[in-house]
PDB file of C-alpha atoms in Angstrom:
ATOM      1  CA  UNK A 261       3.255  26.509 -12.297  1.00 54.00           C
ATOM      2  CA  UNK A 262       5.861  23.371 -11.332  1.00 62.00           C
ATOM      3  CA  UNK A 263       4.919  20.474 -10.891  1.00 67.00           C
ATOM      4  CA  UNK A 264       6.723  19.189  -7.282  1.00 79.00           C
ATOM      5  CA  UNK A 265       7.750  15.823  -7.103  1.00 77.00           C
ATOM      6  CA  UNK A 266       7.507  13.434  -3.642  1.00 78.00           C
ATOM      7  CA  UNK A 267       8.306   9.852  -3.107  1.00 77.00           C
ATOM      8  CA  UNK A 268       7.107   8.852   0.342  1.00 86.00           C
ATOM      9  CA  UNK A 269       9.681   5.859  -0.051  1.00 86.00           C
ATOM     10  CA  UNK A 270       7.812   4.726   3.368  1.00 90.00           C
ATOM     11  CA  UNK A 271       4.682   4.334   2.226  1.00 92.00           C
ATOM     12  CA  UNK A 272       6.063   2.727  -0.789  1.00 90.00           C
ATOM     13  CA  UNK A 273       8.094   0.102   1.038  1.00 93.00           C
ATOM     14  CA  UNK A 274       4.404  -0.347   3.299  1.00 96.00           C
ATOM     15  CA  UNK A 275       2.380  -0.755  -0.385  1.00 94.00           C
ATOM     16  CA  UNK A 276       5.128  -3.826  -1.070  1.00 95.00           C
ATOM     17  CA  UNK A 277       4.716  -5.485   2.074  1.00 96.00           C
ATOM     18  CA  UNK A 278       0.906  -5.367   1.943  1.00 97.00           C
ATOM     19  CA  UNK A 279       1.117  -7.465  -1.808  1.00 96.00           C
ATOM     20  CA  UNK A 280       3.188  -9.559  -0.111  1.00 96.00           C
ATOM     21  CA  UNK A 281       0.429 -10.094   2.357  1.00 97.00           C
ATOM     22  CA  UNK A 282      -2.070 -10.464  -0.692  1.00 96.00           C
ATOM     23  CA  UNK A 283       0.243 -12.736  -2.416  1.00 95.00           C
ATOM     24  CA  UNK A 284       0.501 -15.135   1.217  1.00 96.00           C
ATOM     25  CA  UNK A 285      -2.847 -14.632   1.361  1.00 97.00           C
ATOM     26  CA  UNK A 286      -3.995 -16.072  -2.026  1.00 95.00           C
ATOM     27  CA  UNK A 287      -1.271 -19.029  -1.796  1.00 95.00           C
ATOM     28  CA  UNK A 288      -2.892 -19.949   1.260  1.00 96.00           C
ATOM     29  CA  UNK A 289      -6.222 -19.943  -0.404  1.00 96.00           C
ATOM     30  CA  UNK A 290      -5.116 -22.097  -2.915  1.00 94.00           C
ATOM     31  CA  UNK A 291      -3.517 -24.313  -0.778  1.00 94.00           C
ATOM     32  CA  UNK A 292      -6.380 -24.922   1.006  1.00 96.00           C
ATOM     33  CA  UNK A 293      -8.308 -25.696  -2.096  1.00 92.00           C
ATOM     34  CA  UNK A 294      -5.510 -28.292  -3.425  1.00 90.00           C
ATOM     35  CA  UNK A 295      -5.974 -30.034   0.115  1.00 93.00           C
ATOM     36  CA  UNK A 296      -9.794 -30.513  -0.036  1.00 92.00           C
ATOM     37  CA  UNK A 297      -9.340 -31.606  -3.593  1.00 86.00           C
ATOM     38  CA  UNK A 298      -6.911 -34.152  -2.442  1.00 87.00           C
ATOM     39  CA  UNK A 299      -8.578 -35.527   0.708  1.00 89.00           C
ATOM     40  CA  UNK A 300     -11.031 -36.666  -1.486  1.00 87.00           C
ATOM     41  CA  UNK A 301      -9.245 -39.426  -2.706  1.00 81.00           C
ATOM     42  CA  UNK A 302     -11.430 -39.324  -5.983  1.00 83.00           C
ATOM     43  CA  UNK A 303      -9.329 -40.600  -9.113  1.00 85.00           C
ATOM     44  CA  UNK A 304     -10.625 -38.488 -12.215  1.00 82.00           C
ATOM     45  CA  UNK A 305     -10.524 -39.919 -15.869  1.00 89.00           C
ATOM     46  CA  UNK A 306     -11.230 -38.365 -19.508  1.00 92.00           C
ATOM     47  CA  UNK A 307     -11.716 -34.769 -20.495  1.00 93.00           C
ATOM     48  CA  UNK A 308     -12.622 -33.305 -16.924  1.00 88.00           C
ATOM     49  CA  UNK A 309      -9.782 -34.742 -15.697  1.00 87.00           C
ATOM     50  CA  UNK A 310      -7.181 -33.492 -18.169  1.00 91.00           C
ATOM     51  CA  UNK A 311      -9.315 -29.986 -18.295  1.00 93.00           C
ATOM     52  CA  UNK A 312      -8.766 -30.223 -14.210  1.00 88.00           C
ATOM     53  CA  UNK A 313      -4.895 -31.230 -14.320  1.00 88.00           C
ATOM     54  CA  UNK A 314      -3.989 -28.745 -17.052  1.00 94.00           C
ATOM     55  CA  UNK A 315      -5.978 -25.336 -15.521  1.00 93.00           C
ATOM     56  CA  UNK A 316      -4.136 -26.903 -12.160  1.00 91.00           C
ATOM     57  CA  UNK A 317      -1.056 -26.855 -14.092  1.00 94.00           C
ATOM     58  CA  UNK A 318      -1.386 -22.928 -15.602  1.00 96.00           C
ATOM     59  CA  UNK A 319      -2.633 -21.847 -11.992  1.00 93.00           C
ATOM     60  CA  UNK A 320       0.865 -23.438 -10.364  1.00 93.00           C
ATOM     61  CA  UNK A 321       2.759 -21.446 -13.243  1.00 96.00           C
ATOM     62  CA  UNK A 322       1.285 -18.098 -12.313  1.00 96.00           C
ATOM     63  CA  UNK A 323       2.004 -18.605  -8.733  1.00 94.00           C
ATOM     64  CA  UNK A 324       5.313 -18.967  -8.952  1.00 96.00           C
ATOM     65  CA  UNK A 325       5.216 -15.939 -11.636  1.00 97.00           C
ATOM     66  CA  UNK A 326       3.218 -14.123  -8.968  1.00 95.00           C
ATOM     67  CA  UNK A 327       6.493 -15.033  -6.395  1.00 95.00           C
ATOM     68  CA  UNK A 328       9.320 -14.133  -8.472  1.00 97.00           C
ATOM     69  CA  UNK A 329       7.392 -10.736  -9.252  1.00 96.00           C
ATOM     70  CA  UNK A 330       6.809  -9.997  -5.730  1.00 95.00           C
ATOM     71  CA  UNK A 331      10.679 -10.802  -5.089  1.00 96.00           C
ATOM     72  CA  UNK A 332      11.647  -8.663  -7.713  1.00 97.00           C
ATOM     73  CA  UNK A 333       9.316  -5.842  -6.767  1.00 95.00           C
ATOM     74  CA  UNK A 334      10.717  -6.050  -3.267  1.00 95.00           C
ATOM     75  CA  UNK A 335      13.901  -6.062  -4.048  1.00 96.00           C
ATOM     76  CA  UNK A 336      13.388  -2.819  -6.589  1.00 95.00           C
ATOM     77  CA  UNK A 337      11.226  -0.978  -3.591  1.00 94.00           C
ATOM     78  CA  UNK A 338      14.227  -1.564  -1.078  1.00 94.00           C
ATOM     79  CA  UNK A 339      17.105  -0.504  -3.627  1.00 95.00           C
ATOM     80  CA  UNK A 340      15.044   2.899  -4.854  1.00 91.00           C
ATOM     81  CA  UNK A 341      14.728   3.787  -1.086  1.00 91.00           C
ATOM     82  CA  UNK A 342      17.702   3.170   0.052  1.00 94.00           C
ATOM     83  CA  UNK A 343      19.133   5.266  -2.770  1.00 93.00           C
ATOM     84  CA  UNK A 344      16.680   7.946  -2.207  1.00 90.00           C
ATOM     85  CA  UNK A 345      17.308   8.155   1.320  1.00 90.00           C
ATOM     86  CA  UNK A 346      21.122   8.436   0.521  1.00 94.00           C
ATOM     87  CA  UNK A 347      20.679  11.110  -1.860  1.00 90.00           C
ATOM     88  CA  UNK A 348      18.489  13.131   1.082  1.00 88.00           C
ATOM     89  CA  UNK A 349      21.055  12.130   3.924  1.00 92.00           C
ATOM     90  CA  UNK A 350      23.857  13.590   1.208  1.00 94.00           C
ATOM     91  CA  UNK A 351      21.923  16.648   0.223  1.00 91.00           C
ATOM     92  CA  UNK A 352      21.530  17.746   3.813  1.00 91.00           C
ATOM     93  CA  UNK A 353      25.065  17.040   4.381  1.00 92.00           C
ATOM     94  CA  UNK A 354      25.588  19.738   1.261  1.00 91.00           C
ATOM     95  CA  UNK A 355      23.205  21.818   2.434  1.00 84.00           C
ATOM     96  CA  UNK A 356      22.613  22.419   6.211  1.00 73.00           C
TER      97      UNK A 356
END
């Protein structure tokens, strides 16, 4: 028995743009939350405060991690199917 191989670069480039949709998605969230937070104009002091500033802090951090992965991601998904799509295009040019 062999085991047959298929990339369905299409639905792989489709997967990529719906985390990129997730990813808008959850920044939106969040920026929602940081507005309400701000509008009300409460000044915070002591442990809650620096408990509040440094989770705010660690959640800002893994955003932008969150960005630059779904750049790079993009950017991978884009190059493997444009290279698989010239490999097919090539093959069929070998073989008609």
């Amino acid at each position: 028995m062999t085991a047959r191989y298929v990339a369905d670069v299409e639905q792989i480039l489709a997967l990529v743009d719906r985390a990129h949709i997730v990813g808008a998605t959850i920044e939106s969230a969040i920026a929602d939350v940081e507005r309400e937070v701000n509008d009300l104009g409460i000044e915070w002091e002591g442990e809650a405060a620096e408990a509040h500033r440094s989770k705010h802090e660690l959640l800002r951090q893994e955003l932008n991690d969150m960005r630059t992965a779904l750049a790079q991601l993009g950017t991978l998904a884009r190059g493997a199917h444009d290279r698989y799509r010239a490999a097919v295009d090539h093959n069929k040019r070998m073989w008609p």
